[in-house]
mmCIF file of C-alpha atoms in Angstrom:
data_model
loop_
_atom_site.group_PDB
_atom_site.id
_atom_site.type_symbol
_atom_site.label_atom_id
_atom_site.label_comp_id
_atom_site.label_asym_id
_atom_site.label_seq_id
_atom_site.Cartn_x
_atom_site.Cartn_y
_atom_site.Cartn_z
ATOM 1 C CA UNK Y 1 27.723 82.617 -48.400
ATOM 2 C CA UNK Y 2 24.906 82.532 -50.936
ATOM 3 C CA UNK Y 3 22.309 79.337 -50.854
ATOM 4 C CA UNK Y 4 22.768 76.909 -53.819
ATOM 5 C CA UNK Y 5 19.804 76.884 -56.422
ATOM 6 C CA UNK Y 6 16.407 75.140 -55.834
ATOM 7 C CA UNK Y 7 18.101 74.854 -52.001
ATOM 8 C CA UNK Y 8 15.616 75.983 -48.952
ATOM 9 C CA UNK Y 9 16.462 77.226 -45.582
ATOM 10 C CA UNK Y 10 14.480 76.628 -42.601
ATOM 11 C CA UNK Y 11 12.771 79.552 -42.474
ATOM 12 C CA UNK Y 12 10.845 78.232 -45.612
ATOM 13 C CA UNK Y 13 9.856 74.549 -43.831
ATOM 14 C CA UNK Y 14 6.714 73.997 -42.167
ATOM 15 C CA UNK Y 15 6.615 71.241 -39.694
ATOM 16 C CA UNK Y 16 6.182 67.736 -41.515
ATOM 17 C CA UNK Y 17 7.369 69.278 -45.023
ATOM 18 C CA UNK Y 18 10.541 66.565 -44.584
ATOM 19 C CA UNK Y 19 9.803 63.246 -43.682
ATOM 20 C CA UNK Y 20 12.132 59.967 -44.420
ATOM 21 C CA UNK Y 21 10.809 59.438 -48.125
ATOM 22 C CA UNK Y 22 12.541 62.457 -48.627
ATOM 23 C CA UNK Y 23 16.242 62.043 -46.968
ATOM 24 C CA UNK Y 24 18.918 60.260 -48.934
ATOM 25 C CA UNK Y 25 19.312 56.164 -48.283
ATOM 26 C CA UNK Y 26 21.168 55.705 -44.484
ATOM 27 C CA UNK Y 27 20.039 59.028 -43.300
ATOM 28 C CA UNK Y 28 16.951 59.602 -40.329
ATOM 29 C CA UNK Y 29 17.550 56.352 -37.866
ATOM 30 C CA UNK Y 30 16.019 56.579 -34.936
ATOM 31 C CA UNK Y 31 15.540 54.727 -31.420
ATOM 32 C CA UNK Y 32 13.299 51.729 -31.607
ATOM 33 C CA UNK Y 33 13.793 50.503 -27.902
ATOM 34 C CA UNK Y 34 15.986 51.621 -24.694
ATOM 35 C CA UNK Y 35 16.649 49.203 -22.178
ATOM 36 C CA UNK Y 36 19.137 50.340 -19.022
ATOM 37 C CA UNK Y 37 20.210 48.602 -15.772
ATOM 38 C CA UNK Y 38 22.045 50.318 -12.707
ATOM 39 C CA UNK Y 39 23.103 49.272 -9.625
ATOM 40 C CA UNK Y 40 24.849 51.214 -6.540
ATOM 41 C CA UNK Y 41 24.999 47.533 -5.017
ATOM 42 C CA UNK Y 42 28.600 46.633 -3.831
ATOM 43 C CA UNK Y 43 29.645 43.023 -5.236
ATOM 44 C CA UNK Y 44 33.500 41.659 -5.614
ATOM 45 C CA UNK Y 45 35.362 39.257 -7.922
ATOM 46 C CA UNK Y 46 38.314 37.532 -6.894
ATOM 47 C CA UNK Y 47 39.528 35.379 -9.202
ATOM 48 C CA UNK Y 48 36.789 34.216 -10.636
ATOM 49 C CA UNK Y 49 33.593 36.099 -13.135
ATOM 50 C CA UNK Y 50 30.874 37.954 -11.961
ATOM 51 C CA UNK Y 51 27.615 39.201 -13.501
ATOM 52 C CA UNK Y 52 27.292 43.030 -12.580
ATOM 53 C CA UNK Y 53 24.770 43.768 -15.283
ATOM 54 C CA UNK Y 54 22.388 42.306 -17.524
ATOM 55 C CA UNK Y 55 19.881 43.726 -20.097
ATOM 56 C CA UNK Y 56 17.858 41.127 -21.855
ATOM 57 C CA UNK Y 57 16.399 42.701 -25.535
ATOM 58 C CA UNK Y 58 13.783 41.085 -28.199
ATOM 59 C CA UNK Y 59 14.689 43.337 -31.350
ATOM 60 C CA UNK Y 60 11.640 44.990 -33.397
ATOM 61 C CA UNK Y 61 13.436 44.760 -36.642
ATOM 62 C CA UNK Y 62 15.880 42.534 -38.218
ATOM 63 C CA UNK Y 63 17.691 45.153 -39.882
ATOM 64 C CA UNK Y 64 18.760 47.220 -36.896
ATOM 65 C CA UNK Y 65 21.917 47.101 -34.652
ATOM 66 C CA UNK Y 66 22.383 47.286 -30.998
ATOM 67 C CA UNK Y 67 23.840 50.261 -29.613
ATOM 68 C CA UNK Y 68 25.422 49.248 -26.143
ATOM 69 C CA UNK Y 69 27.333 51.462 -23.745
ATOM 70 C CA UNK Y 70 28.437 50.246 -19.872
ATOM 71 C CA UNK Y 71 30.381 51.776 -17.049
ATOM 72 C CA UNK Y 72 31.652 50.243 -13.805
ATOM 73 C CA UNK Y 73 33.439 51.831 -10.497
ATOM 74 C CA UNK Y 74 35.731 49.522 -9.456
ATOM 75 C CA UNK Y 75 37.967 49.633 -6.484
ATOM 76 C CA UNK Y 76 40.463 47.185 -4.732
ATOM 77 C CA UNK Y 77 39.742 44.714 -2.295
ATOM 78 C CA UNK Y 78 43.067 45.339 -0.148
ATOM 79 C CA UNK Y 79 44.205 48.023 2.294
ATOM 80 C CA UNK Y 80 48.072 46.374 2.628
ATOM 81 C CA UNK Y 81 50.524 49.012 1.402
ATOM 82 C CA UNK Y 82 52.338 48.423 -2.591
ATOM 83 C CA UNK Y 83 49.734 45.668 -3.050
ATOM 84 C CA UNK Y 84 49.434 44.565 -6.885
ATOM 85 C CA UNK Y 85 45.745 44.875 -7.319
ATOM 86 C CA UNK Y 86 43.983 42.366 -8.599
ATOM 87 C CA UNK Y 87 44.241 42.891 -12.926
ATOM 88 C CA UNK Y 88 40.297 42.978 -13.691
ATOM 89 C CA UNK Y 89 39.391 42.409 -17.049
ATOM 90 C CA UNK Y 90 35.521 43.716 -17.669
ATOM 91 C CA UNK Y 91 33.710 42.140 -20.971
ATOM 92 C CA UNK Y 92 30.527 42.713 -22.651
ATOM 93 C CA UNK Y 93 29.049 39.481 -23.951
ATOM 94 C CA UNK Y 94 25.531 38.424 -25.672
ATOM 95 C CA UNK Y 95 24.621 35.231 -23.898
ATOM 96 C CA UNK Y 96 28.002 33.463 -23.585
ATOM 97 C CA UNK Y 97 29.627 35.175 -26.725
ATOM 98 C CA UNK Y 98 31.991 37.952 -25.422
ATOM 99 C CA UNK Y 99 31.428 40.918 -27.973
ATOM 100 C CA UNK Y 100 33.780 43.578 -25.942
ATOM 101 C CA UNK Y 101 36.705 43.655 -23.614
ATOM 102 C CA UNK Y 102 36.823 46.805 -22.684
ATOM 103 C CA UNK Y 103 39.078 47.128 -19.773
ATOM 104 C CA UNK Y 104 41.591 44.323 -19.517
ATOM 105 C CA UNK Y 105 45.058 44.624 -17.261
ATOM 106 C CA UNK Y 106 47.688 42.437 -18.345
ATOM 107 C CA UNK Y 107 49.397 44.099 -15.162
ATOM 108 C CA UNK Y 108 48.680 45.631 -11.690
ATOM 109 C CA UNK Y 109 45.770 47.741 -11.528
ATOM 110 C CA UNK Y 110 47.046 49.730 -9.086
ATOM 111 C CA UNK Y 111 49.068 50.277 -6.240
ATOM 112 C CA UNK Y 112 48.432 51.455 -2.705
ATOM 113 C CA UNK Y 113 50.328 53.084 -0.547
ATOM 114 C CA UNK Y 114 48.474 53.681 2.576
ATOM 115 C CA UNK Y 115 49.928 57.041 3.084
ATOM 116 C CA UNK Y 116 48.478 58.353 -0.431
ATOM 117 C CA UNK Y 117 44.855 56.381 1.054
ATOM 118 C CA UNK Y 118 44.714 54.371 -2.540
ATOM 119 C CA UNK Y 119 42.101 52.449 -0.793
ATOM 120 C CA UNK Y 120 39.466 54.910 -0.461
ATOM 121 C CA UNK Y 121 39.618 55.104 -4.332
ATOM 122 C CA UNK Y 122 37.000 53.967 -7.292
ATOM 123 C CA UNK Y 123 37.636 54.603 -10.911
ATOM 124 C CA UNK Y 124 35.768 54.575 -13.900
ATOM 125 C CA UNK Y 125 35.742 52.439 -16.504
ATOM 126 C CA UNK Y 126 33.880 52.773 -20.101
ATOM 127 C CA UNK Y 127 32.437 50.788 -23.019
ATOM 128 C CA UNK Y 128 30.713 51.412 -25.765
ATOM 129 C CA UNK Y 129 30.000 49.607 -29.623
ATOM 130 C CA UNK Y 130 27.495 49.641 -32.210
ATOM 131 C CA UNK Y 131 26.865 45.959 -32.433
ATOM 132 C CA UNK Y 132 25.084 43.763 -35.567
ATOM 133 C CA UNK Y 133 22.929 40.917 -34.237
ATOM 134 C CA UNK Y 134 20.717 38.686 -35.318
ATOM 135 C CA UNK Y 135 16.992 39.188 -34.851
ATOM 136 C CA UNK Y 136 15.448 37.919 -31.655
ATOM 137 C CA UNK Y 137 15.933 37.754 -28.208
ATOM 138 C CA UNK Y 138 19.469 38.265 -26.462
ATOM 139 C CA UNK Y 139 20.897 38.658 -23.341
ATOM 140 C CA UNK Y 140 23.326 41.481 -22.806
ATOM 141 C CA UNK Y 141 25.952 40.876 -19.690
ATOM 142 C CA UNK Y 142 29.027 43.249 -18.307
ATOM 143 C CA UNK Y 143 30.873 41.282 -16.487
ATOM 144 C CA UNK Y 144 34.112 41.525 -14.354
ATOM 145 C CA UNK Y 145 36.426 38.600 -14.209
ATOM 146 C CA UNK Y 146 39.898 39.226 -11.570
ATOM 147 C CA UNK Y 147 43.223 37.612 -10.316
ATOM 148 C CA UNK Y 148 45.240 38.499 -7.545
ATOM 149 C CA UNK Y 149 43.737 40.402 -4.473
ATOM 150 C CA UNK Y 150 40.349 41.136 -6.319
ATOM 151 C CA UNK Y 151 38.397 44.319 -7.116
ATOM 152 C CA UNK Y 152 35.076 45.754 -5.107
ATOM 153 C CA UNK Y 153 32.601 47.227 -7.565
ATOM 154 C CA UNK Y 154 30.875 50.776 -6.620
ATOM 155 C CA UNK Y 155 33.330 50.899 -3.831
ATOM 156 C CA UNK Y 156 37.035 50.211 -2.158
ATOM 157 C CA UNK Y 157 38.527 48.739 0.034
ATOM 158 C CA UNK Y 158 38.890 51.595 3.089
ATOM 159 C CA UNK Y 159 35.112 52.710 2.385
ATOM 160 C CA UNK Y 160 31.837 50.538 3.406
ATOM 161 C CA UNK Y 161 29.259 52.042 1.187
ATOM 162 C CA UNK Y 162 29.062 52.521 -2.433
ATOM 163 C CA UNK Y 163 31.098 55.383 -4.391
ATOM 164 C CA UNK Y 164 29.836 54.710 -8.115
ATOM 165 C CA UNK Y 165 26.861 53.519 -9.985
ATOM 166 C CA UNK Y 166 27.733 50.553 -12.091
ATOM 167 C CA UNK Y 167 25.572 51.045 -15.439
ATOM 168 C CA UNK Y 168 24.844 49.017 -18.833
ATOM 169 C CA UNK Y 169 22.542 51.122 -21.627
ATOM 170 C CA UNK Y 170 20.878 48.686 -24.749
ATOM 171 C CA UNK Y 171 19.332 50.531 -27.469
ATOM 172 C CA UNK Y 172 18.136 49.398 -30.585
ATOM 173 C CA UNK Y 173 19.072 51.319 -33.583
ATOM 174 C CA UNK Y 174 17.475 51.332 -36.743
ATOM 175 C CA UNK Y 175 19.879 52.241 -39.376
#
């Protein structure tokens, strides 16, 4: 293809020749602030909520939005063959505002069938949104709320030590 008139390809650009006074309006954010926790720590739920995260955040600027992504190995608290799991429902909230369910189970999580060794396994679960907040300070929490025979986090039943690193990722966003 042939370049447009008046257009300019990179070979032509020294370094600083575009800065943001030059891109078109909503174009060039950029990271004003990262903020991450982890944990390999084992911790259960059963029925009731727990905290397994929490990133506290004082935005820079008022016009930017909170980019917030989490993760979570969970794993069941029973070994007893065709047991019904414990239906885990994890939740990002600011403070005591939830903002994102992200894994909810309006039935079993799982099954186990001791023969298969269900027990020995973690899974995965993601979350991720691009949230609009207020300026100030705010508290970020994942949390995992259960029923039923209850859920392990970074681990299983069958296995003692951890199998997954529980993670919640807060960045601020100026767009």
């Amino acid at each position: 293809g042939t370049l447009a008139t008046n257009s300019v390809d990179s070979a032509e650009l020294i370094d600083g020749a575009i800065d943001t006074s030059h891109l078109a309006s909503g174009v060039g954010g950029k990271v004003l602030q990262c903020l991450h926790y982890s944990s390999t720590s084992s911790t259960s739920s059963t029925n009731n909520t727990v905290v397994i995260g929490t990133v506290s955040i004082t935005k820079i600027s008022s016009t930017s939005k909170l980019l917030i992504t989490a993760v979570a190995y969970l794993g069941q608290k029973t070994t007893g063959n065709n047991t019904d799991g414990a239906n885990p429902t994890l939740t990002l909230a600011n403070g005591a505002t939830e903002i994102l369910k992200f894994y909810h189970a309006d039935v079993p999580m799982w099954r186990t069938d001791a023969q298969y060794h269900g027990e020995y396994d973690t899974h995965p679960y993601f979350g991720s949104l691009l949230y609009s907040v207020a300026a100030g300070s705010h508290s970020i929490y994942l949390k995992l709320a259960s029923t039923g025979d209850g859920v392990w986090v970074n681990r299983s039943a069958g296995a003692s030590t951890g199998f997954g690193a529980t993670g919640l990722t807060v960045m601020e966003i100026e767009v």
